[in-house]
mmCIF file with all atom_site columns, C-alpha atoms in Angstrom:
data_model
loop_
_atom_site.group_PDB
_atom_site.id
_atom_site.type_symbol
_atom_site.label_atom_id
_atom_site.label_alt_id
_atom_site.label_comp_id
_atom_site.label_asym_id
_atom_site.label_entity_id
_atom_site.label_seq_id
_atom_site.pdbx_PDB_ins_code
_atom_site.Cartn_x
_atom_site.Cartn_y
_atom_site.Cartn_z
_atom_site.occupancy
_atom_site.B_iso_or_equiv
_atom_site.pdbx_formal_charge
_atom_site.auth_seq_id
_atom_site.auth_comp_id
_atom_site.auth_asym_id
_atom_site.auth_atom_id
_atom_site.pdbx_PDB_model_num
ATOM 1   C CA . UNK A 1 1   ? -3.170  -36.816 -8.646  1.00 0.00 ? 247 UNK A CA 1
ATOM 2   C CA . UNK A 1 2   ? -5.634  -38.397 -11.084 1.00 0.00 ? 248 UNK A CA 1
ATOM 3   C CA . UNK A 1 3   ? -3.962  -41.403 -12.630 1.00 0.00 ? 249 UNK A CA 1
ATOM 4   C CA . UNK A 1 4   ? -6.127  -42.544 -15.590 1.00 0.00 ? 250 UNK A CA 1
ATOM 5   C CA . UNK A 1 5   ? -6.529  -42.134 -19.318 1.00 0.00 ? 251 UNK A CA 1
ATOM 6   C CA . UNK A 1 6   ? -9.588  -39.972 -18.908 1.00 0.00 ? 252 UNK A CA 1
ATOM 7   C CA . UNK A 1 7   ? -11.621 -38.578 -16.064 1.00 0.00 ? 253 UNK A CA 1
ATOM 8   C CA . UNK A 1 8   ? -14.970 -40.319 -16.530 1.00 0.00 ? 254 UNK A CA 1
ATOM 9   C CA . UNK A 1 9   ? -14.665 -42.822 -13.679 1.00 0.00 ? 255 UNK A CA 1
ATOM 10  C CA . UNK A 1 10  ? -13.108 -40.202 -11.271 1.00 0.00 ? 256 UNK A CA 1
ATOM 11  C CA . UNK A 1 11  ? -15.880 -37.661 -11.861 1.00 0.00 ? 257 UNK A CA 1
ATOM 12  C CA . UNK A 1 12  ? -18.633 -40.316 -12.079 1.00 0.00 ? 258 UNK A CA 1
ATOM 13  C CA . UNK A 1 13  ? -17.681 -41.648 -8.644  1.00 0.00 ? 259 UNK A CA 1
ATOM 14  C CA . UNK A 1 14  ? -17.338 -38.086 -7.282  1.00 0.00 ? 260 UNK A CA 1
ATOM 15  C CA . UNK A 1 15  ? -20.892 -37.436 -8.440  1.00 0.00 ? 261 UNK A CA 1
ATOM 16  C CA . UNK A 1 16  ? -22.052 -40.648 -6.776  1.00 0.00 ? 262 UNK A CA 1
ATOM 17  C CA . UNK A 1 17  ? -23.357 -42.195 -10.023 1.00 0.00 ? 263 UNK A CA 1
ATOM 18  C CA . UNK A 1 18  ? -23.121 -45.751 -11.329 1.00 0.00 ? 264 UNK A CA 1
ATOM 19  C CA . UNK A 1 19  ? -22.018 -46.523 -14.830 1.00 0.00 ? 265 UNK A CA 1
ATOM 20  C CA . UNK A 1 20  ? -25.595 -47.564 -15.532 1.00 0.00 ? 266 UNK A CA 1
ATOM 21  C CA . UNK A 1 21  ? -27.067 -44.282 -14.226 1.00 0.00 ? 267 UNK A CA 1
ATOM 22  C CA . UNK A 1 22  ? -24.574 -42.127 -16.125 1.00 0.00 ? 268 UNK A CA 1
ATOM 23  C CA . UNK A 1 23  ? -25.191 -44.175 -19.254 1.00 0.00 ? 269 UNK A CA 1
ATOM 24  C CA . UNK A 1 24  ? -28.937 -43.667 -18.905 1.00 0.00 ? 270 UNK A CA 1
ATOM 25  C CA . UNK A 1 25  ? -28.497 -39.847 -18.488 1.00 0.00 ? 271 UNK A CA 1
ATOM 26  C CA . UNK A 1 26  ? -26.162 -39.632 -21.439 1.00 0.00 ? 272 UNK A CA 1
ATOM 27  C CA . UNK A 1 27  ? -28.408 -41.866 -23.604 1.00 0.00 ? 273 UNK A CA 1
ATOM 28  C CA . UNK A 1 28  ? -26.128 -44.801 -24.199 1.00 0.00 ? 274 UNK A CA 1
ATOM 29  C CA . UNK A 1 29  ? -25.614 -48.266 -22.740 1.00 0.00 ? 275 UNK A CA 1
ATOM 30  C CA . UNK A 1 30  ? -23.768 -49.313 -19.641 1.00 0.00 ? 276 UNK A CA 1
ATOM 31  C CA . UNK A 1 31  ? -21.297 -51.437 -21.663 1.00 0.00 ? 277 UNK A CA 1
ATOM 32  C CA . UNK A 1 32  ? -20.560 -48.410 -23.988 1.00 0.00 ? 278 UNK A CA 1
ATOM 33  C CA . UNK A 1 33  ? -19.985 -46.258 -20.863 1.00 0.00 ? 279 UNK A CA 1
ATOM 34  C CA . UNK A 1 34  ? -17.670 -48.936 -19.535 1.00 0.00 ? 280 UNK A CA 1
ATOM 35  C CA . UNK A 1 35  ? -15.644 -48.985 -22.736 1.00 0.00 ? 281 UNK A CA 1
ATOM 36  C CA . UNK A 1 36  ? -15.369 -45.189 -22.703 1.00 0.00 ? 282 UNK A CA 1
ATOM 37  C CA . UNK A 1 37  ? -14.373 -45.136 -19.047 1.00 0.00 ? 283 UNK A CA 1
ATOM 38  C CA . UNK A 1 38  ? -11.738 -47.840 -19.491 1.00 0.00 ? 284 UNK A CA 1
ATOM 39  C CA . UNK A 1 39  ? -10.234 -46.601 -22.758 1.00 0.00 ? 285 UNK A CA 1
ATOM 40  C CA . UNK A 1 40  ? -6.878  -48.335 -22.132 1.00 0.00 ? 286 UNK A CA 1
ATOM 41  C CA . UNK A 1 41  ? -8.474  -51.662 -21.399 1.00 0.00 ? 287 UNK A CA 1
ATOM 42  C CA . UNK A 1 42  ? -8.714  -54.547 -23.899 1.00 0.00 ? 288 UNK A CA 1
ATOM 43  C CA . UNK A 1 43  ? -12.212 -53.484 -24.910 1.00 0.00 ? 289 UNK A CA 1
ATOM 44  C CA . UNK A 1 44  ? -11.706 -49.759 -24.356 1.00 0.00 ? 290 UNK A CA 1
ATOM 45  C CA . UNK A 1 45  ? -12.717 -46.998 -26.654 1.00 0.00 ? 291 UNK A CA 1
ATOM 46  C CA . UNK A 1 46  ? -11.021 -43.607 -26.989 1.00 0.00 ? 292 UNK A CA 1
ATOM 47  C CA . UNK A 1 47  ? -12.880 -40.741 -25.445 1.00 0.00 ? 293 UNK A CA 1
ATOM 48  C CA . UNK A 1 48  ? -13.615 -38.248 -28.233 1.00 0.00 ? 294 UNK A CA 1
ATOM 49  C CA . UNK A 1 49  ? -14.573 -34.631 -27.886 1.00 0.00 ? 295 UNK A CA 1
ATOM 50  C CA . UNK A 1 50  ? -18.036 -35.515 -29.017 1.00 0.00 ? 296 UNK A CA 1
ATOM 51  C CA . UNK A 1 51  ? -18.474 -38.079 -26.234 1.00 0.00 ? 297 UNK A CA 1
ATOM 52  C CA . UNK A 1 52  ? -16.849 -35.738 -23.687 1.00 0.00 ? 298 UNK A CA 1
ATOM 53  C CA . UNK A 1 53  ? -19.398 -32.988 -24.648 1.00 0.00 ? 299 UNK A CA 1
ATOM 54  C CA . UNK A 1 54  ? -22.255 -35.435 -24.129 1.00 0.00 ? 300 UNK A CA 1
ATOM 55  C CA . UNK A 1 55  ? -20.989 -36.760 -20.761 1.00 0.00 ? 301 UNK A CA 1
ATOM 56  C CA . UNK A 1 56  ? -19.516 -33.623 -19.075 1.00 0.00 ? 302 UNK A CA 1
ATOM 57  C CA . UNK A 1 57  ? -22.838 -31.813 -18.257 1.00 0.00 ? 303 UNK A CA 1
ATOM 58  C CA . UNK A 1 58  ? -24.051 -34.857 -16.364 1.00 0.00 ? 304 UNK A CA 1
ATOM 59  C CA . UNK A 1 59  ? -20.941 -34.763 -14.181 1.00 0.00 ? 305 UNK A CA 1
ATOM 60  C CA . UNK A 1 60  ? -20.872 -30.997 -13.727 1.00 0.00 ? 306 UNK A CA 1
ATOM 61  C CA . UNK A 1 61  ? -17.516 -30.648 -15.372 1.00 0.00 ? 307 UNK A CA 1
ATOM 62  C CA . UNK A 1 62  ? -16.150 -29.215 -18.636 1.00 0.00 ? 308 UNK A CA 1
ATOM 63  C CA . UNK A 1 63  ? -15.422 -31.634 -21.513 1.00 0.00 ? 309 UNK A CA 1
ATOM 64  C CA . UNK A 1 64  ? -11.705 -30.837 -21.369 1.00 0.00 ? 310 UNK A CA 1
ATOM 65  C CA . UNK A 1 65  ? -11.656 -31.949 -17.731 1.00 0.00 ? 311 UNK A CA 1
ATOM 66  C CA . UNK A 1 66  ? -12.860 -35.430 -18.803 1.00 0.00 ? 312 UNK A CA 1
ATOM 67  C CA . UNK A 1 67  ? -10.280 -35.614 -21.649 1.00 0.00 ? 313 UNK A CA 1
ATOM 68  C CA . UNK A 1 68  ? -7.402  -34.149 -19.588 1.00 0.00 ? 314 UNK A CA 1
ATOM 69  C CA . UNK A 1 69  ? -8.247  -34.895 -15.973 1.00 0.00 ? 315 UNK A CA 1
ATOM 70  C CA . UNK A 1 70  ? -4.791  -33.815 -14.729 1.00 0.00 ? 316 UNK A CA 1
ATOM 71  C CA . UNK A 1 71  ? -5.903  -30.199 -15.471 1.00 0.00 ? 317 UNK A CA 1
ATOM 72  C CA . UNK A 1 72  ? -8.740  -30.580 -13.024 1.00 0.00 ? 318 UNK A CA 1
ATOM 73  C CA . UNK A 1 73  ? -6.288  -31.527 -10.278 1.00 0.00 ? 319 UNK A CA 1
ATOM 74  C CA . UNK A 1 74  ? -4.395  -28.247 -10.491 1.00 0.00 ? 320 UNK A CA 1
ATOM 75  C CA . UNK A 1 75  ? -5.087  -25.954 -7.501  1.00 0.00 ? 321 UNK A CA 1
ATOM 76  C CA . UNK A 1 76  ? -5.658  -22.477 -9.041  1.00 0.00 ? 322 UNK A CA 1
ATOM 77  C CA . UNK A 1 77  ? -6.144  -20.837 -5.624  1.00 0.00 ? 323 UNK A CA 1
ATOM 78  C CA . UNK A 1 78  ? -2.320  -20.267 -5.498  1.00 0.00 ? 324 UNK A CA 1
ATOM 79  C CA . UNK A 1 79  ? -2.617  -18.196 -8.691  1.00 0.00 ? 325 UNK A CA 1
ATOM 80  C CA . UNK A 1 80  ? -5.470  -16.231 -7.215  1.00 0.00 ? 326 UNK A CA 1
ATOM 81  C CA . UNK A 1 81  ? -3.336  -15.349 -4.165  1.00 0.00 ? 327 UNK A CA 1
ATOM 82  C CA . UNK A 1 82  ? -0.553  -14.161 -6.431  1.00 0.00 ? 328 UNK A CA 1
ATOM 83  C CA . UNK A 1 83  ? -2.834  -11.868 -8.387  1.00 0.00 ? 329 UNK A CA 1
ATOM 84  C CA . UNK A 1 84  ? -4.313  -10.437 -5.118  1.00 0.00 ? 330 UNK A CA 1
ATOM 85  C CA . UNK A 1 85  ? -0.839  -9.620  -3.862  1.00 0.00 ? 331 UNK A CA 1
ATOM 86  C CA . UNK A 1 86  ? 0.318   -8.227  -7.177  1.00 0.00 ? 332 UNK A CA 1
ATOM 87  C CA . UNK A 1 87  ? -2.672  -5.955  -7.387  1.00 0.00 ? 333 UNK A CA 1
ATOM 88  C CA . UNK A 1 88  ? -2.428  -4.699  -3.839  1.00 0.00 ? 334 UNK A CA 1
ATOM 89  C CA . UNK A 1 89  ? -5.415  -3.911  -1.629  1.00 0.00 ? 335 UNK A CA 1
ATOM 90  C CA . UNK A 1 90  ? -8.083  -1.918  -3.504  1.00 0.00 ? 336 UNK A CA 1
ATOM 91  C CA . UNK A 1 91  ? -5.850  -1.686  -6.574  1.00 0.00 ? 337 UNK A CA 1
ATOM 92  C CA . UNK A 1 92  ? -6.247  -3.259  -9.952  1.00 0.00 ? 338 UNK A CA 1
ATOM 93  C CA . UNK A 1 93  ? -3.147  -4.848  -11.419 1.00 0.00 ? 339 UNK A CA 1
ATOM 94  C CA . UNK A 1 94  ? -2.051  -3.488  -14.838 1.00 0.00 ? 340 UNK A CA 1
ATOM 95  C CA . UNK A 1 95  ? -2.358  -6.937  -16.405 1.00 0.00 ? 341 UNK A CA 1
ATOM 96  C CA . UNK A 1 96  ? -4.999  -9.446  -15.457 1.00 0.00 ? 342 UNK A CA 1
ATOM 97  C CA . UNK A 1 97  ? -4.472  -13.066 -16.466 1.00 0.00 ? 343 UNK A CA 1
ATOM 98  C CA . UNK A 1 98  ? -7.118  -15.777 -16.130 1.00 0.00 ? 344 UNK A CA 1
ATOM 99  C CA . UNK A 1 99  ? -5.845  -18.252 -13.438 1.00 0.00 ? 345 UNK A CA 1
ATOM 100 C CA . UNK A 1 100 ? -7.546  -21.201 -15.146 1.00 0.00 ? 346 UNK A CA 1
ATOM 101 C CA . UNK A 1 101 ? -5.750  -20.369 -18.390 1.00 0.00 ? 347 UNK A CA 1
ATOM 102 C CA . UNK A 1 102 ? -2.417  -20.251 -16.535 1.00 0.00 ? 348 UNK A CA 1
ATOM 103 C CA . UNK A 1 103 ? -3.214  -23.584 -14.820 1.00 0.00 ? 349 UNK A CA 1
ATOM 104 C CA . UNK A 1 104 ? -3.790  -25.219 -18.183 1.00 0.00 ? 350 UNK A CA 1
ATOM 105 C CA . UNK A 1 105 ? -0.538  -23.873 -19.522 1.00 0.00 ? 351 UNK A CA 1
ATOM 106 C CA . UNK A 1 106 ? 1.644   -24.994 -16.586 1.00 0.00 ? 352 UNK A CA 1
ATOM 107 C CA . UNK A 1 107 ? 2.704   -28.605 -16.096 1.00 0.00 ? 353 UNK A CA 1
#
């Protein structure tokens, strides 16, 4: 479980980057990156879609994963197994649903 307001810190650490290095790549300052990362803190700043779109490519994630990190924690492999069983071996199921879409829709 990812327990934070946004996923910047989680994905930054996973990528092995410091705040300063991520800030440099994004084209902002380290203090600004800190404010975005700690949006619930006393000096925090809300992560907007515009900022998420700027930051996400440098962390190899989608902007929505930064804004809603709990979505990134969902294991979609279980959905893939269900679809494989439903389709049977060498058969195509009548209805194909995107597992990532389902994962976003479920709690």
